[in-house]
Amino acid sequence: MAWSDKSHPHRLLLTKQFPLGLETLPVFQPVMQAANRIWNSCVWHSREIFRQKDRWPTEAELKAKFKSFAVWRELHSQSAQAVVEEYFEAVSAYRKHRENGHLEMNPPNFKPKNHLRTVTWKRQGFDVEDNTLVLKLSRKKEPIKVALPEGWNVVTLPDGTGVRGIPVEVKVKAVVRRRKVENLVLHVTFDLGVVPVYRAGAVSAYDYNSGLVARATSNGQLDLFICREILSQVQYRNKVLAEFQEKMSRLKEGSRRWRRCLSAKARKLKKLDRRIRQMEHALTKLFAELDGAEGVAFSVVGDLTDLRRSARTGMKGKKANQKVNQMAYERLQSEQRYKNLMRGIEIDPWTEKNTSSTCCLCGTRNSAWRKHRGLWVCGKCKLILQADLNGAANLLKQYLFGSCTGRELPFAFRGVRVWRWDGRHNRFVQVSPRAA
Ligand SMILES: [Zn+2]
């Protein structure tokens, strides 16, 4: 996995995984269980303070309190702090869900005593000695040394060049299946630095829609990606979730049947989520590959903070209840961002204002020309085009000239390609335009 860093839009961070093998379990088990004890202390103290003072404690409050605890001195101080930070992330996620109307959510809870919690080592928590990572514990304890294979810190970019990354964060996670620890995995996050991006080249624009993504490039290429599979998987996932919640609401909380239901729910959702994520990755990878192959320097996407999308889905600032039944636009965009960045292509969010109510060819604005069944039929220049492709072309014009209205398209279209998910080969494939 990778992402671009908030500190600089072109800074690339990337995580590599190294399986450690079960023989390292005796070394890491005490550390992971110590982290788990800190987590449980967080839960316990938050509840105490909530009971006594009717408020949640702050992060700083808990960190200060725990400094005197013996368990705090088992880990490196940054690793111990990271647990508290994770706890507060979980609390704020819980609160956000509550605010969005998901009243069935529970606050972060205690974990069983022998639970192996993921331990994080921040920049000052580890040293690098050639091909060995030295993971520091508290000052009095011997650090843990992990030998890594040659080339462990080299990341290969899509064009084949290898980049040496600087490790900035290390995590040790347990892989657990059916209550059995199967392996320990080391996750190392590398900083690949600020990636040079091309400053000249073509521009592509993407219009994200429910179940459909349209693409237009300044080379005149139009693409339509049919994502009904992703959408139906998202909807099916939410249906399964609702069914489980309904079933569990009828059982006594904490009972054996309730617990069995809970673990079945987690298993099923994990499986469905994996499937959705796989399709999302295939889609954004295809975007980046097309952009790379067609000499694109800038890739434009609709600005998600824009009002148009929320207006279209009828959510205008309301609590986003329907949002769960859509594709995860934000996640898709951030995936598209780092995949493009690895190819030296910059992603730029741009306003989608007027793009769905203007003719991309002649620039006349008339929202009535967006006909039913998603077709754009221009009353002036007689252009007939799939409405989302019209939107993508307008987004492109908007990016190039500041506005999509009152201006003709400066290039000719070269035709439309249609892509759809192929379940047998697990990727998007090109199909005949009639399929759309
Ligand atoms: Zn027109």
PDB file of N, CA, C and O and ligand atoms in Angstrom, residues 358-364 369 376-383, ligand 1:
ATOM      1  N   THR A 358     -23.798  21.791 -19.313  1.00  0.00           N
ATOM      2  CA  THR A 358     -23.253  22.541 -20.448  1.00  0.00           C
ATOM      3  C   THR A 358     -22.883  21.561 -21.560  1.00  0.00           C
ATOM      4  O   THR A 358     -22.481  20.435 -21.285  1.00  0.00           O
ATOM      5  N   CYS A 359     -23.018  22.019 -22.794  1.00  0.00           N
ATOM      6  CA  CYS A 359     -22.601  21.179 -23.915  1.00  0.00           C
ATOM      7  C   CYS A 359     -21.096  21.324 -24.083  1.00  0.00           C
ATOM      8  O   CYS A 359     -20.573  22.425 -24.184  1.00  0.00           O
ATOM      9  N   CYS A 360     -20.377  20.202 -24.090  1.00  0.00           N
ATOM     10  CA  CYS A 360     -18.921  20.292 -24.130  1.00  0.00           C
ATOM     11  C   CYS A 360     -18.426  20.724 -25.508  1.00  0.00           C
ATOM     12  O   CYS A 360     -17.353  21.294 -25.645  1.00  0.00           O
ATOM     13  N   LEU A 361     -19.242  20.489 -26.539  1.00  0.00           N
ATOM     14  CA  LEU A 361     -18.794  20.784 -27.906  1.00  0.00           C
ATOM     15  C   LEU A 361     -18.947  22.266 -28.244  1.00  0.00           C
ATOM     16  O   LEU A 361     -18.012  22.905 -28.701  1.00  0.00           O
ATOM     17  N   CYS A 362     -20.162  22.842 -27.986  1.00  0.00           N
ATOM     18  CA  CYS A 362     -20.374  24.241 -28.372  1.00  0.00           C
ATOM     19  C   CYS A 362     -20.374  25.187 -27.177  1.00  0.00           C
ATOM     20  O   CYS A 362     -20.334  26.400 -27.349  1.00  0.00           O
ATOM     21  N   GLY A 363     -20.437  24.646 -25.954  1.00  0.00           N
ATOM     22  CA  GLY A 363     -20.342  25.500 -24.776  1.00  0.00           C
ATOM     23  C   GLY A 363     -21.631  26.188 -24.360  1.00  0.00           C
ATOM     24  O   GLY A 363     -21.611  27.092 -23.545  1.00  0.00           O
ATOM     25  N   THR A 364     -22.765  25.765 -24.919  1.00  0.00           N
ATOM     26  CA  THR A 364     -24.045  26.357 -24.534  1.00  0.00           C
ATOM     27  C   THR A 364     -24.551  25.675 -23.274  1.00  0.00           C
ATOM     28  O   THR A 364     -24.463  24.450 -23.136  1.00  0.00           O
ATOM     29  N   TRP A 369     -31.089  19.828 -21.431  1.00  0.00           N
ATOM     30  CA  TRP A 369     -30.566  18.977 -22.499  1.00  0.00           C
ATOM     31  C   TRP A 369     -29.942  17.692 -21.970  1.00  0.00           C
ATOM     32  O   TRP A 369     -29.506  16.852 -22.730  1.00  0.00           O
ATOM     33  N   TRP A 376     -26.835  13.131 -23.191  1.00  0.00           N
ATOM     34  CA  TRP A 376     -26.794  14.574 -23.433  1.00  0.00           C
ATOM     35  C   TRP A 376     -27.173  14.812 -24.896  1.00  0.00           C
ATOM     36  O   TRP A 376     -26.545  14.278 -25.797  1.00  0.00           O
ATOM     37  N   VAL A 377     -28.223  15.616 -25.110  1.00  0.00           N
ATOM     38  CA  VAL A 377     -28.658  15.929 -26.473  1.00  0.00           C
ATOM     39  C   VAL A 377     -28.676  17.445 -26.609  1.00  0.00           C
ATOM     40  O   VAL A 377     -29.530  18.117 -26.035  1.00  0.00           O
ATOM     41  N   CYS A 378     -27.679  17.990 -27.327  1.00  0.00           N
ATOM     42  CA  CYS A 378     -27.557  19.441 -27.430  1.00  0.00           C
ATOM     43  C   CYS A 378     -28.579  19.988 -28.426  1.00  0.00           C
ATOM     44  O   CYS A 378     -28.710  19.487 -29.544  1.00  0.00           O
ATOM     45  N   GLY A 379     -29.314  21.015 -27.989  1.00  0.00           N
ATOM     46  CA  GLY A 379     -30.324  21.626 -28.850  1.00  0.00           C
ATOM     47  C   GLY A 379     -29.726  22.598 -29.853  1.00  0.00           C
ATOM     48  O   GLY A 379     -30.411  23.076 -30.751  1.00  0.00           O
ATOM     49  N   LYS A 380     -28.440  22.890 -29.718  1.00  0.00           N
ATOM     50  CA  LYS A 380     -27.845  23.873 -30.620  1.00  0.00           C
ATOM     51  C   LYS A 380     -26.975  23.212 -31.689  1.00  0.00           C
ATOM     52  O   LYS A 380     -27.219  23.319 -32.873  1.00  0.00           O
ATOM     53  N   CYS A 381     -25.941  22.450 -31.213  1.00  0.00           N
ATOM     54  CA  CYS A 381     -25.031  21.846 -32.191  1.00  0.00           C
ATOM     55  C   CYS A 381     -25.380  20.388 -32.476  1.00  0.00           C
ATOM     56  O   CYS A 381     -24.677  19.718 -33.213  1.00  0.00           O
ATOM     57  N   LYS A 382     -26.481  19.914 -31.863  1.00  0.00           N
ATOM     58  CA  LYS A 382     -26.985  18.553 -32.121  1.00  0.00           C
ATOM     59  C   LYS A 382     -26.059  17.432 -31.641  1.00  0.00           C
ATOM     60  O   LYS A 382     -26.157  16.299 -32.118  1.00  0.00           O
ATOM     61  N   LEU A 383     -25.157  17.745 -30.729  1.00  0.00           N
ATOM     62  CA  LEU A 383     -24.277  16.692 -30.187  1.00  0.00           C
ATOM     63  C   LEU A 383     -25.094  15.711 -29.357  1.00  0.00           C
ATOM     64  O   LEU A 383     -25.906  16.109 -28.531  1.00  0.00           O
TER      65      LEU A 383
HETATM   66 ZN    ZN B   1     -23.721  21.805 -28.261  1.00  0.00          ZN
END
